[in-house]
CSV table of C-alpha atoms (C1' of nucleotides) in Angstrom, one decimal:
chain,number,residue,atom,x,y,z
A,1,UNK,CA,-76.1,-122.2,44.5
A,2,UNK,CA,-77.4,-124.8,46.8
A,3,UNK,CA,-78.4,-123.5,50.3
A,4,UNK,CA,-75.7,-124.4,52.9
A,5,UNK,CA,-77.0,-127.2,54.9
A,6,UNK,CA,-76.1,-127.7,58.4
A,7,UNK,CA,-74.1,-130.8,59.3
A,8,UNK,CA,-74.7,-132.7,62.5
A,9,UNK,CA,-73.8,-136.0,64.0
A,10,UNK,CA,-75.6,-139.0,62.5
A,11,UNK,CA,-78.6,-140.5,64.5
A,12,UNK,CA,-77.6,-142.0,67.9
A,13,UNK,CA,-74.0,-140.6,67.7
A,14,UNK,CA,-72.8,-137.7,69.9
A,15,UNK,CA,-70.0,-135.4,70.6
A,16,UNK,CA,-68.5,-135.6,74.1
A,17,UNK,CA,-67.3,-132.6,75.8
A,18,UNK,CA,-67.3,-130.8,79.2
A,19,UNK,CA,-68.2,-132.7,82.2
A,20,UNK,CA,-69.1,-135.8,80.2
A,21,UNK,CA,-65.5,-136.0,78.5
A,22,UNK,CA,-63.9,-135.5,81.9
A,23,UNK,CA,-65.9,-138.3,83.4
A,24,UNK,CA,-65.1,-140.6,80.6
A,25,UNK,CA,-61.3,-140.0,81.1
A,26,UNK,CA,-61.6,-140.4,84.7
A,27,UNK,CA,-63.3,-143.9,84.4
A,28,UNK,CA,-60.8,-145.0,81.7
A,29,UNK,CA,-57.9,-144.0,84.0
A,30,UNK,CA,-59.4,-145.8,86.9
A,31,UNK,CA,-59.9,-149.0,84.8
A,32,UNK,CA,-56.3,-148.9,83.7
A,33,UNK,CA,-55.3,-148.6,87.3
A,34,UNK,CA,-57.4,-151.2,88.8
A,35,UNK,CA,-57.3,-153.7,86.1
A,36,UNK,CA,-53.4,-153.6,85.8
A,37,UNK,CA,-53.4,-154.3,89.5
A,38,UNK,CA,-54.9,-157.6,88.7
A,39,UNK,CA,-52.3,-158.4,85.8
A,40,UNK,CA,-54.4,-157.3,82.9
A,41,UNK,CA,-52.9,-155.7,79.9
A,42,UNK,CA,-54.6,-153.3,77.5
A,43,UNK,CA,-55.3,-154.4,74.0
A,44,UNK,CA,-56.9,-152.4,71.2
A,45,UNK,CA,-58.4,-154.3,68.3
A,46,UNK,CA,-59.7,-152.9,65.2
A,47,UNK,CA,-63.2,-151.3,65.0
A,48,UNK,CA,-63.9,-153.0,62.0
A,49,UNK,CA,-64.0,-156.8,61.5
A,50,UNK,CA,-65.1,-159.4,59.2
A,51,UNK,CA,-68.8,-159.9,59.5
A,52,UNK,CA,-68.4,-163.6,59.7
A,53,UNK,CA,-66.6,-163.3,63.1
A,54,UNK,CA,-69.6,-161.9,64.8
A,55,UNK,CA,-72.1,-164.2,62.9
A,56,UNK,CA,-70.1,-167.1,64.4
A,57,UNK,CA,-69.0,-165.7,67.5
A,58,UNK,CA,-72.1,-163.9,68.9
A,59,UNK,CA,-74.5,-166.2,67.2
A,60,UNK,CA,-76.8,-166.2,64.3
A,61,UNK,CA,-80.0,-166.2,66.6
A,62,UNK,CA,-79.1,-163.2,68.7
A,63,UNK,CA,-80.7,-159.8,68.2
A,64,UNK,CA,-77.4,-158.2,67.5
A,65,UNK,CA,-76.4,-160.4,64.6
A,66,UNK,CA,-80.1,-160.6,63.4
A,67,UNK,CA,-80.9,-156.9,63.0
A,68,UNK,CA,-78.5,-154.5,64.9
A,69,UNK,CA,-75.1,-154.6,62.9
A,70,UNK,CA,-73.6,-152.0,60.9
A,71,UNK,CA,-72.4,-154.1,57.9
A,72,UNK,CA,-71.1,-153.0,54.7
A,73,UNK,CA,-69.1,-154.2,51.8
A,74,UNK,CA,-65.7,-152.8,51.1
A,75,UNK,CA,-64.4,-152.2,47.6
A,76,UNK,CA,-63.4,-155.8,47.0
A,77,UNK,CA,-66.9,-156.9,47.9
A,78,UNK,CA,-65.7,-158.3,51.4
A,79,UNK,CA,-68.5,-158.1,54.0
A,80,UNK,CA,-67.2,-156.0,57.1
A,81,UNK,CA,-68.8,-154.9,60.3
A,82,UNK,CA,-68.4,-152.1,62.7
A,83,UNK,CA,-67.9,-154.0,66.0
A,84,UNK,CA,-71.0,-154.5,68.0
A,85,UNK,CA,-69.4,-156.1,70.9
A,86,UNK,CA,-65.7,-156.7,72.2
A,87,UNK,CA,-65.4,-160.4,73.1
A,88,UNK,CA,-65.5,-161.8,69.6
A,89,UNK,CA,-62.7,-159.5,68.5
A,90,UNK,CA,-60.6,-160.4,71.5
A,91,UNK,CA,-61.1,-164.2,70.9
A,92,UNK,CA,-60.0,-163.6,67.4
A,93,UNK,CA,-56.8,-161.8,68.5
A,94,UNK,CA,-56.0,-164.7,70.9
A,95,UNK,CA,-56.1,-167.2,68.0
A,96,UNK,CA,-54.7,-164.9,65.4
A,97,UNK,CA,-51.6,-163.8,67.5
A,98,UNK,CA,-51.3,-167.2,69.2
A,99,UNK,CA,-51.6,-165.9,72.7
A,100,UNK,CA,-51.9,-169.5,73.8
A,101,UNK,CA,-48.2,-169.9,73.5
A,102,UNK,CA,-47.9,-167.1,76.1
A,103,UNK,CA,-48.2,-167.1,79.9
A,104,UNK,CA,-51.6,-168.5,80.9
A,105,UNK,CA,-54.3,-167.4,81.5
A,106,UNK,CA,-54.5,-164.6,79.1
A,107,UNK,CA,-55.7,-161.5,80.9
A,108,UNK,CA,-56.6,-158.5,78.8
A,109,UNK,CA,-59.0,-155.3,79.0
A,110,UNK,CA,-59.9,-152.8,76.4
A,111,UNK,CA,-62.2,-149.7,76.0
A,112,UNK,CA,-63.6,-147.9,73.0
A,113,UNK,CA,-66.4,-147.2,70.7
A,114,UNK,CA,-69.0,-149.9,69.6
A,115,UNK,CA,-71.8,-149.7,67.1
A,116,UNK,CA,-75.3,-151.1,67.1
A,117,UNK,CA,-78.1,-150.1,64.7
A,118,UNK,CA,-81.1,-149.5,67.1
A,119,UNK,CA,-83.5,-146.6,67.7
A,120,UNK,CA,-81.7,-144.4,70.3
A,121,UNK,CA,-83.1,-143.7,73.7
A,122,UNK,CA,-81.7,-142.6,77.2
A,123,UNK,CA,-78.6,-144.7,77.8
A,124,UNK,CA,-78.8,-146.4,74.3
A,125,UNK,CA,-76.8,-145.0,71.4
A,126,UNK,CA,-75.8,-146.3,68.1
A,127,UNK,CA,-72.2,-145.4,68.8
A,128,UNK,CA,-71.7,-146.3,72.5
A,129,UNK,CA,-68.6,-147.1,74.5
A,130,UNK,CA,-67.6,-150.0,76.5
A,131,UNK,CA,-64.8,-151.0,78.9
A,132,UNK,CA,-64.3,-154.8,79.1
A,133,UNK,CA,-61.9,-157.3,80.2
A,134,UNK,CA,-61.3,-161.1,79.2
A,135,UNK,CA,-59.6,-163.8,81.0
A,136,UNK,CA,-58.9,-166.7,78.7
A,137,UNK,CA,-57.5,-170.0,79.5
A,138,UNK,CA,-58.6,-170.9,82.9
A,139,UNK,CA,-61.8,-172.8,83.6
A,140,UNK,CA,-62.4,-171.3,86.9
A,141,UNK,CA,-64.4,-171.0,89.4
A,142,UNK,CA,-61.5,-169.1,91.1
A,143,UNK,CA,-61.0,-167.0,88.0
A,144,UNK,CA,-64.7,-166.2,87.8
A,145,UNK,CA,-64.5,-164.9,91.4
A,146,UNK,CA,-61.3,-162.9,90.9
A,147,UNK,CA,-62.8,-161.3,87.9
A,148,UNK,CA,-65.9,-160.2,89.9
A,149,UNK,CA,-63.7,-159.0,92.7
A,150,UNK,CA,-61.8,-156.9,90.3
A,151,UNK,CA,-65.0,-155.5,88.9
A,152,UNK,CA,-66.5,-154.6,92.3
A,153,UNK,CA,-63.2,-153.0,93.3
A,154,UNK,CA,-63.3,-150.8,90.1
A,155,UNK,CA,-66.9,-149.7,90.8
A,156,UNK,CA,-65.9,-148.9,94.6
A,157,UNK,CA,-62.9,-146.8,93.5
A,158,UNK,CA,-65.3,-144.9,91.2
A,159,UNK,CA,-67.3,-144.1,94.3
A,160,UNK,CA,-70.2,-146.7,94.1
A,161,UNK,CA,-71.2,-148.3,97.3
A,162,UNK,CA,-74.3,-150.4,97.1
A,163,UNK,CA,-74.1,-152.1,93.9
A,164,UNK,CA,-75.2,-155.9,93.8
A,165,UNK,CA,-74.1,-158.4,91.3
A,166,UNK,CA,-76.8,-160.4,89.8
A,167,UNK,CA,-75.7,-164.0,89.3
A,168,UNK,CA,-76.7,-167.0,87.6
A,169,UNK,CA,-75.5,-170.2,85.8
A,170,UNK,CA,-76.9,-171.1,82.3
A,171,UNK,CA,-75.2,-174.4,82.4
A,172,UNK,CA,-73.2,-176.2,79.9
A,173,UNK,CA,-74.4,-176.9,76.3
A,174,UNK,CA,-75.9,-180.3,77.5
A,175,UNK,CA,-77.8,-178.8,80.5
A,176,UNK,CA,-79.1,-176.1,78.5
A,177,UNK,CA,-80.3,-178.3,75.8
A,178,UNK,CA,-82.1,-180.4,78.5
A,179,UNK,CA,-83.6,-177.7,80.3
A,180,UNK,CA,-84.6,-175.9,76.9
A,181,UNK,CA,-86.8,-179.1,76.2
A,182,UNK,CA,-88.4,-179.1,79.7
A,183,UNK,CA,-89.3,-175.2,79.4
A,184,UNK,CA,-90.7,-175.9,76.0
A,185,UNK,CA,-92.9,-178.6,77.4
A,186,UNK,CA,-94.0,-176.7,80.3
A,187,UNK,CA,-95.0,-173.6,78.1
A,188,UNK,CA,-96.6,-175.6,75.4
A,189,UNK,CA,-100.1,-175.5,77.0
A,190,UNK,CA,-99.9,-171.7,77.5
A,191,UNK,CA,-98.6,-171.2,73.9
A,192,UNK,CA,-101.7,-168.7,73.2
A,193,UNK,CA,-100.9,-166.5,76.1
A,194,UNK,CA,-97.4,-165.8,75.0
A,195,UNK,CA,-96.4,-162.8,73.0
A,196,UNK,CA,-95.3,-163.1,69.5
A,197,UNK,CA,-91.6,-162.9,70.5
A,198,UNK,CA,-91.9,-165.6,73.1
A,199,UNK,CA,-93.8,-167.8,70.8
A,200,UNK,CA,-90.9,-167.5,68.2
A,201,UNK,CA,-88.4,-168.1,70.9
A,202,UNK,CA,-90.2,-171.1,72.1
A,203,UNK,CA,-88.8,-172.8,68.8
A,204,UNK,CA,-85.4,-170.8,68.5
A,205,UNK,CA,-84.2,-170.1,72.1
A,206,UNK,CA,-86.6,-170.9,74.9
A,207,UNK,CA,-84.0,-169.6,77.6
A,208,UNK,CA,-84.6,-166.1,76.4
A,209,UNK,CA,-88.2,-166.2,77.3
A,210,UNK,CA,-87.0,-166.2,80.9
A,211,UNK,CA,-86.0,-162.6,81.0
A,212,UNK,CA,-89.4,-161.4,79.6
A,213,UNK,CA,-91.0,-158.2,81.1
A,214,UNK,CA,-94.6,-159.2,80.1
A,215,UNK,CA,-96.4,-159.4,83.2
A,216,UNK,CA,-98.6,-162.4,82.0
A,217,UNK,CA,-95.5,-164.4,81.0
A,218,UNK,CA,-93.8,-163.7,84.2
A,219,UNK,CA,-96.7,-165.1,86.2
A,220,UNK,CA,-96.7,-168.2,84.0
A,221,UNK,CA,-92.8,-168.5,84.6
A,222,UNK,CA,-93.2,-168.6,88.5
A,223,UNK,CA,-94.0,-172.2,88.5
A,224,UNK,CA,-91.8,-173.1,85.4
A,225,UNK,CA,-89.1,-175.6,85.9
A,226,UNK,CA,-85.9,-174.1,87.1
A,227,UNK,CA,-82.5,-173.9,85.3
A,228,UNK,CA,-80.7,-174.5,88.4
A,229,UNK,CA,-82.3,-178.0,88.8
A,230,UNK,CA,-81.1,-179.0,85.4
A,231,UNK,CA,-77.5,-178.0,85.9
A,232,UNK,CA,-75.3,-181.0,85.2
A,233,UNK,CA,-73.0,-182.3,87.9
A,234,UNK,CA,-69.9,-180.2,87.0
A,235,UNK,CA,-71.6,-177.1,86.0
A,236,UNK,CA,-73.5,-177.3,89.4
A,237,UNK,CA,-70.3,-177.8,91.3
A,238,UNK,CA,-68.9,-174.9,89.6
A,239,UNK,CA,-71.7,-172.5,90.4
A,240,UNK,CA,-71.7,-173.6,94.0
A,241,UNK,CA,-68.0,-173.0,94.3
A,242,UNK,CA,-68.4,-169.5,92.6
A,243,UNK,CA,-71.2,-168.7,95.1
A,244,UNK,CA,-69.2,-169.9,98.2
A,245,UNK,CA,-66.0,-167.9,97.1
A,246,UNK,CA,-67.9,-164.9,96.4
A,247,UNK,CA,-69.1,-164.8,100.0
A,248,UNK,CA,-65.6,-165.5,101.2
A,249,UNK,CA,-64.5,-162.5,99.1
A,250,UNK,CA,-67.2,-160.4,100.5
A,251,UNK,CA,-68.6,-159.6,97.1
A,252,UNK,CA,-72.5,-158.7,97.4
A,253,UNK,CA,-74.4,-160.6,95.0
A,254,UNK,CA,-77.8,-162.2,94.6
A,255,UNK,CA,-79.0,-165.4,92.5
A,256,UNK,CA,-81.2,-164.4,89.7
A,257,UNK,CA,-82.5,-167.6,88.2
A,258,UNK,CA,-84.1,-165.9,85.4
A,259,UNK,CA,-80.9,-164.0,84.3
A,260,UNK,CA,-80.0,-165.1,80.9
A,261,UNK,CA,-78.0,-163.2,78.5
A,262,UNK,CA,-78.4,-162.2,74.8
A,263,UNK,CA,-75.3,-163.4,73.4
A,264,UNK,CA,-75.4,-167.1,72.3
A,265,UNK,CA,-71.7,-167.8,73.6
A,266,UNK,CA,-72.4,-167.7,77.3
A,267,UNK,CA,-71.8,-170.9,79.4
A,268,UNK,CA,-72.2,-171.4,83.3
A,269,UNK,CA,-71.4,-168.2,85.0
A,270,UNK,CA,-73.4,-165.3,83.9
A,271,UNK,CA,-73.8,-162.0,85.6
A,272,UNK,CA,-74.9,-158.4,85.4
A,273,UNK,CA,-75.3,-155.2,87.3
A,274,UNK,CA,-78.2,-152.8,86.9
A,275,UNK,CA,-79.3,-149.5,88.4
A,276,UNK,CA,-82.5,-148.1,89.0
A,277,UNK,CA,-81.1,-144.5,88.4
A,278,UNK,CA,-80.9,-145.0,84.6
A,279,UNK,CA,-84.2,-145.2,83.1
A,280,UNK,CA,-85.4,-148.0,80.9
A,281,UNK,CA,-81.7,-148.9,79.8
A,282,UNK,CA,-80.7,-149.9,83.3
A,283,UNK,CA,-77.8,-152.6,82.7
A,284,UNK,CA,-74.5,-151.0,83.7
A,285,UNK,CA,-72.5,-154.1,82.9
A,286,UNK,CA,-72.8,-157.7,81.9
A,287,UNK,CA,-70.9,-160.7,81.3
A,288,UNK,CA,-70.1,-164.4,81.8
A,289,UNK,CA,-68.1,-167.4,81.0
A,290,UNK,CA,-67.8,-168.5,77.3
A,291,UNK,CA,-66.1,-171.9,77.3
A,292,UNK,CA,-67.1,-172.7,73.8
A,293,UNK,CA,-66.5,-169.5,71.9
A,294,UNK,CA,-62.7,-170.1,71.0
A,295,UNK,CA,-63.5,-173.3,69.6
A,296,UNK,CA,-66.6,-172.0,67.8
A,297,UNK,CA,-64.2,-169.6,65.9
A,298,UNK,CA,-61.9,-172.5,65.0
A,299,UNK,CA,-59.6,-172.8,67.8
A,300,UNK,CA,-58.8,-175.2,70.5
A,301,UNK,CA,-61.3,-175.9,73.2
A,302,UNK,CA,-60.1,-173.1,75.6
A,303,UNK,CA,-62.4,-171.5,78.3
A,304,UNK,CA,-62.8,-168.0,78.9
A,305,UNK,CA,-64.8,-165.4,80.9
A,306,UNK,CA,-65.3,-161.7,80.7
A,307,UNK,CA,-67.5,-158.6,80.9
A,308,UNK,CA,-68.4,-155.4,79.3
A,309,UNK,CA,-69.2,-152.3,81.1
A,310,UNK,CA,-71.5,-149.7,79.5
A,311,UNK,CA,-69.2,-146.5,79.8
A,312,UNK,CA,-71.8,-144.1,78.8
A,313,UNK,CA,-74.2,-145.4,81.3
A,314,UNK,CA,-71.5,-145.8,83.9
A,315,UNK,CA,-70.4,-142.0,83.4
A,316,UNK,CA,-74.0,-140.9,83.8
A,317,UNK,CA,-74.1,-142.7,87.2
A,318,UNK,CA,-70.7,-141.4,88.2
A,319,UNK,CA,-72.0,-137.8,87.5
A,320,UNK,CA,-74.9,-138.6,90.0
A,321,UNK,CA,-72.8,-139.6,92.8
A,322,UNK,CA,-72.6,-136.9,95.4
A,323,UNK,CA,-69.3,-135.3,95.3
A,324,UNK,CA,-68.3,-136.6,92.0
A,325,UNK,CA,-68.3,-133.3,90.3
A,326,UNK,CA,-66.2,-131.9,93.0
A,327,UNK,CA,-63.7,-134.6,92.5
A,328,UNK,CA,-63.5,-134.1,88.7
A,329,UNK,CA,-63.5,-130.3,89.4
A,330,UNK,CA,-60.5,-130.6,91.5
A,331,UNK,CA,-58.7,-132.4,88.7
A,332,UNK,CA,-59.6,-129.8,86.3
A,333,UNK,CA,-58.6,-127.2,88.8
A,334,UNK,CA,-55.2,-128.4,89.2
A,335,UNK,CA,-54.7,-128.1,85.3
A,336,UNK,CA,-56.3,-124.6,84.9
A,337,UNK,CA,-53.9,-122.6,82.8
A,338,UNK,CA,-52.0,-119.3,83.6
A,339,UNK,CA,-53.0,-116.7,81.0
A,340,UNK,CA,-50.4,-114.5,79.4
A,341,UNK,CA,-51.6,-111.3,78.1
A,342,UNK,CA,-49.0,-109.3,76.0
A,343,UNK,CA,-50.2,-105.7,76.0
A,344,UNK,CA,-49.7,-104.0,72.7
A,345,UNK,CA,-49.3,-105.4,69.2
A,346,UNK,CA,-45.5,-105.5,69.3
A,347,UNK,CA,-45.5,-107.6,72.3
A,348,UNK,CA,-47.4,-110.7,71.0
A,349,UNK,CA,-44.1,-112.5,70.2
A,350,UNK,CA,-43.1,-111.9,73.8
A,351,UNK,CA,-46.3,-113.3,75.1
A,352,UNK,CA,-45.7,-116.5,73.2
A,353,UNK,CA,-42.2,-116.6,74.7
A,354,UNK,CA,-43.5,-116.2,78.1
A,355,UNK,CA,-46.1,-118.9,77.6
A,356,UNK,CA,-43.5,-121.3,76.2
A,357,UNK,CA,-41.3,-120.7,79.3
A,358,UNK,CA,-44.4,-121.5,81.8
A,359,UNK,CA,-45.0,-124.7,79.8
A,360,UNK,CA,-41.4,-125.8,80.0
A,361,UNK,CA,-41.7,-125.5,83.7
A,362,UNK,CA,-44.8,-127.6,83.6
A,363,UNK,CA,-47.4,-125.0,84.1
A,364,UNK,CA,-50.2,-125.2,81.7
A,365,UNK,CA,-50.3,-121.8,79.9
A,366,UNK,CA,-52.5,-120.0,77.3
A,367,UNK,CA,-51.9,-116.7,75.5
A,368,UNK,CA,-54.4,-114.1,74.8
A,369,UNK,CA,-52.8,-112.7,71.5
A,370,UNK,CA,-55.6,-110.5,70.3
A,371,UNK,CA,-53.9,-107.3,71.4
A,372,UNK,CA,-56.4,-105.1,69.4
A,373,UNK,CA,-59.1,-105.7,71.9
A,374,UNK,CA,-59.1,-103.6,75.2
A,375,UNK,CA,-57.3,-105.1,78.1
A,376,UNK,CA,-60.4,-105.4,80.2
A,377,UNK,CA,-62.0,-107.6,77.6
A,378,UNK,CA,-58.7,-109.8,77.4
A,379,UNK,CA,-58.9,-110.1,81.3
A,380,UNK,CA,-62.6,-111.2,81.0
A,381,UNK,CA,-61.4,-113.9,78.5
A,382,UNK,CA,-58.8,-115.1,80.8
A,383,UNK,CA,-61.7,-115.4,83.5
A,384,UNK,CA,-64.0,-117.2,81.1
A,385,UNK,CA,-61.0,-119.7,80.4
A,386,UNK,CA,-61.2,-120.5,84.2
A,387,UNK,CA,-57.5,-119.0,84.9
A,388,UNK,CA,-56.7,-117.9,88.3
A,389,UNK,CA,-53.3,-116.4,87.3
A,390,UNK,CA,-52.6,-113.8,84.7
A,391,UNK,CA,-49.2,-112.7,83.6
A,392,UNK,CA,-49.0,-109.2,82.0
A,393,UNK,CA,-46.2,-108.0,79.8
A,394,UNK,CA,-45.9,-104.7,77.8
A,395,UNK,CA,-43.8,-101.7,77.3
A,396,UNK,CA,-43.3,-100.8,80.9
A,397,UNK,CA,-42.4,-104.3,81.8
A,398,UNK,CA,-40.0,-104.7,79.1
A,399,UNK,CA,-38.2,-101.6,80.1
A,400,UNK,CA,-37.8,-102.8,83.7
A,401,UNK,CA,-37.1,-106.4,82.8
A,402,UNK,CA,-39.9,-107.7,84.9
A,403,UNK,CA,-43.5,-109.1,84.5
A,404,UNK,CA,-46.7,-108.5,86.3
A,405,UNK,CA,-48.3,-111.7,88.0
A,406,UNK,CA,-51.9,-111.0,88.8
A,407,UNK,CA,-53.9,-113.3,91.1
A,408,UNK,CA,-57.7,-113.2,90.2
A,409,UNK,CA,-58.6,-114.8,93.5
A,410,UNK,CA,-57.8,-111.8,95.8
A,411,UNK,CA,-57.2,-109.3,93.1
A,412,UNK,CA,-53.7,-108.8,94.1
A,413,UNK,CA,-50.7,-108.5,91.8
A,414,UNK,CA,-47.0,-108.2,92.1
A,415,UNK,CA,-44.0,-107.7,89.7
A,416,UNK,CA,-41.4,-110.3,89.5
A,417,UNK,CA,-38.0,-110.3,87.4
A,418,UNK,CA,-38.4,-111.4,83.8
A,419,UNK,CA,-35.4,-113.8,84.0
A,420,UNK,CA,-36.4,-117.0,85.5
A,421,UNK,CA,-40.0,-115.7,86.1
A,422,UNK,CA,-41.4,-119.3,85.3
A,423,UNK,CA,-39.8,-120.7,88.4
A,424,UNK,CA,-41.1,-117.9,90.6
A,425,UNK,CA,-44.6,-118.4,89.1
A,426,UNK,CA,-44.4,-122.2,89.8
A,427,UNK,CA,-43.3,-121.6,93.4
A,428,UNK,CA,-46.1,-119.2,93.8
A,429,UNK,CA,-48.9,-121.1,92.3
A,430,UNK,CA,-47.8,-124.6,93.5
A,431,UNK,CA,-45.9,-124.1,97.0
A,432,UNK,CA,-46.8,-127.7,98.0
A,433,UNK,CA,-45.1,-129.2,94.9
A,434,UNK,CA,-41.8,-127.5,95.3
A,435,UNK,CA,-38.7,-129.5,96.3
B,1,G,C1',-89.1,-152.2,63.2
B,2,U,C1',-93.6,-149.9,66.5
B,3,G,C1',-95.8,-146.0,69.5
B,4,G,C1',-95.7,-141.0,72.0
B,5,A,C1',-94.0,-136.0,72.8
B,6,U,C1',-91.1,-131.9,71.0
B,7,G,C1',-88.8,-128.4,67.2
B,8,U,C1',-89.1,-120.1,67.7
B,9,A,C1',-82.1,-115.8,68.7
B,10,G,C1',-75.8,-119.2,70.8
B,11,C,C1',-78.8,-121.1,75.6
B,12,U,C1',-83.7,-121.4,78.4
B,13,C,C1',-88.4,-120.1,77.0
B,14,A,C1',-92.9,-116.4,75.6
B,15,A,C1',-96.3,-114.8,71.6
B,16,C,C1',-105.1,-114.9,73.5
B,17,U,C1',-110.0,-117.8,69.5
B,18,G,C1',-104.7,-116.9,62.8
B,19,G,C1',-103.2,-110.0,62.9
B,20,C,C1',-96.1,-105.9,62.9
B,21,A,C1',-91.6,-112.4,66.0
B,22,G,C1',-90.6,-111.0,71.9
B,23,A,C1',-88.1,-111.5,77.0
B,24,G,C1',-84.1,-113.3,80.2
B,25,C,C1',-79.4,-115.0,79.9
B,26,G,C1',-75.1,-114.7,76.7
B,27,C,C1',-72.0,-112.1,73.4
B,28,U,C1',-69.7,-106.9,71.6
B,29,U,C1',-68.5,-101.9,73.1
B,30,G,C1',-68.5,-97.8,76.6
B,31,A,C1',-68.6,-95.6,81.8
B,32,U,C1',-62.1,-97.0,83.4
B,33,U,C1',-56.5,-94.1,76.6
B,34,G,C1',-52.9,-100.7,80.9
B,35,U,C1',-56.7,-104.3,85.0
B,36,G,C1',-61.9,-109.5,85.0
B,37,G,C1',-66.2,-111.1,88.5
B,38,U,C1',-70.7,-106.2,90.6
B,39,U,C1',-73.5,-102.0,88.5
B,40,C,C1',-75.3,-98.7,84.5
B,41,A,C1',-75.9,-97.5,79.4
B,42,A,C1',-75.8,-98.7,74.2
B,43,G,C1',-75.3,-102.3,70.6
B,44,U,C1',-75.5,-107.6,68.3
B,45,G,C1',-78.9,-110.8,67.7
B,46,G,C1',-84.0,-115.0,63.7
B,47,U,C1',-85.0,-118.5,56.3
B,48,U,C1',-90.0,-119.7,63.7
B,49,G,C1',-86.3,-127.4,61.4
B,50,G,C1',-87.3,-128.0,55.8
B,51,G,C1',-91.2,-128.3,51.8
B,52,G,C1',-96.1,-127.8,50.1
B,53,G,C1',-101.4,-126.2,50.9
B,54,U,C1',-105.8,-123.2,53.1
B,55,U,C1',-106.2,-117.7,53.9
B,56,C,C1',-106.5,-110.8,52.6
B,57,A,C1',-102.9,-112.5,56.4
B,58,A,C1',-99.8,-118.7,59.0
B,59,G,C1',-94.8,-119.3,64.5
B,60,U,C1',-100.3,-120.5,65.0
B,61,C,C1',-104.8,-124.5,60.9
B,62,C,C1',-103.8,-129.0,57.1
B,63,C,C1',-100.6,-132.5,54.5
B,64,C,C1',-95.6,-134.3,53.8
B,65,U,C1',-90.6,-134.5,55.3
B,66,C,C1',-86.2,-134.1,58.5
B,67,A,C1',-84.3,-134.1,63.4
B,68,U,C1',-84.2,-134.7,68.8
B,69,C,C1',-86.2,-137.0,73.1
B,70,C,C1',-88.9,-140.8,75.7
B,71,A,C1',-90.9,-145.7,75.7
B,72,C,C1',-91.7,-150.8,73.4
B,73,C,C1',-88.1,-154.2,71.7
B,74,C,C1',-83.2,-155.4,72.7
B,75,C,C1',-79.0,-154.6,75.6
B,76,A,C1',-73.8,-151.9,77.5
RNA sequence: GUGGAUGUAGCUCAACUGGCAGAGCGCUUGAUUGUGGUUCAAGUGGUUGGGGGUUCAAGUCCCCUCAUCCACCCCA
């Protein structure tokens, strides 16, 4: 016989429980609440898509497509990929379901797992989770601003106070081409001082050199031509209007002229929020405008803008906010169950019935069925389940047609009539919610 | 893909230059034949991540492998 091996999650993927799970649900509920206030509807797209969707949508030159995708062939030899990001699938859904024929602009949000094959570290996992939103069909700039206002509102509702949006414009396709050439010319004399990655990007995608972390490269870039100066008239006006309206809307932001993003589809407005409390993987969220994406996927020329929030990182931050655990705790507290303990083996069926009556009255209830164990051990279990109230039922209670309701908090207990006991328990444990 | 650190009981960690694998917490039972949290007593705990090598003797030294964490890279 082969020795039993111990199974565990695959690298970079984790079970979520306890505080983490509560916080995950908390931010998800808050996202639904806030985003729907702004007219967004939830969509769920499949976790698996055709590989080609991401190659075309995200861009062949991007890191994601280049080396981070979970790609496999199905039984018919079709190349499929576990989604590495959310915008391309939504763009695909827009075209496939002809959302263009519905009310415009289209506003959707979504949340769920995403997959990228990278070496895991703090805040970076192979299965991670994003909450995102897309606004398709309006060229802005007011849509850009409204989207950011919603985002900031969401973060404030979660309890964040001092987060600042980093903002930039990467321009339209033509400005980018023009600027790329100028940057290439500027950096050419320093070619030998660039790292291998940046040298390669000099050919493939000079913009990406801007957000380098190498100290020497940053030095060189200080005197480099600025992307902002190469913005074409319309992209320039768009950016100005966005900035102005953000000020009007009281959205704290700062211009980061070296902010470029890793996905090829971005145009004009790009933004991100980072936090120093997160370690090396400090981006909480990122997004931007993608006016060429729908067309790139074979559709009409329709503009769009969206963002993706790193839910895992966001949750880490939420749990660091003073008082956050108490808030989550209060929620859990409201749901802590009543524990029913039938005393004696022949009363287990009664225990089940009592628990059912409590649940029918809207009270969370568990039943401690293991009647062979000593009562004290079973009470201990109830305490470990974080129960405050215990309902006891045995021979004596059956004879008197009553139940015993014990309050762990002050160690008091009372007997109440068996008939209609659930209503009495409800009145006792939730006096403020009674009609 | 590259580099560094770490793997000993369910958890947190001990074990001097190789010499009988330990403690705290937890868990179970009892002190209380139907009453939790405190206390006391007893009990339960392990292929030292896996494989190979050196040695009279390996948790400890050497090689390989796997896993986790952190960082580079990249991004959410």
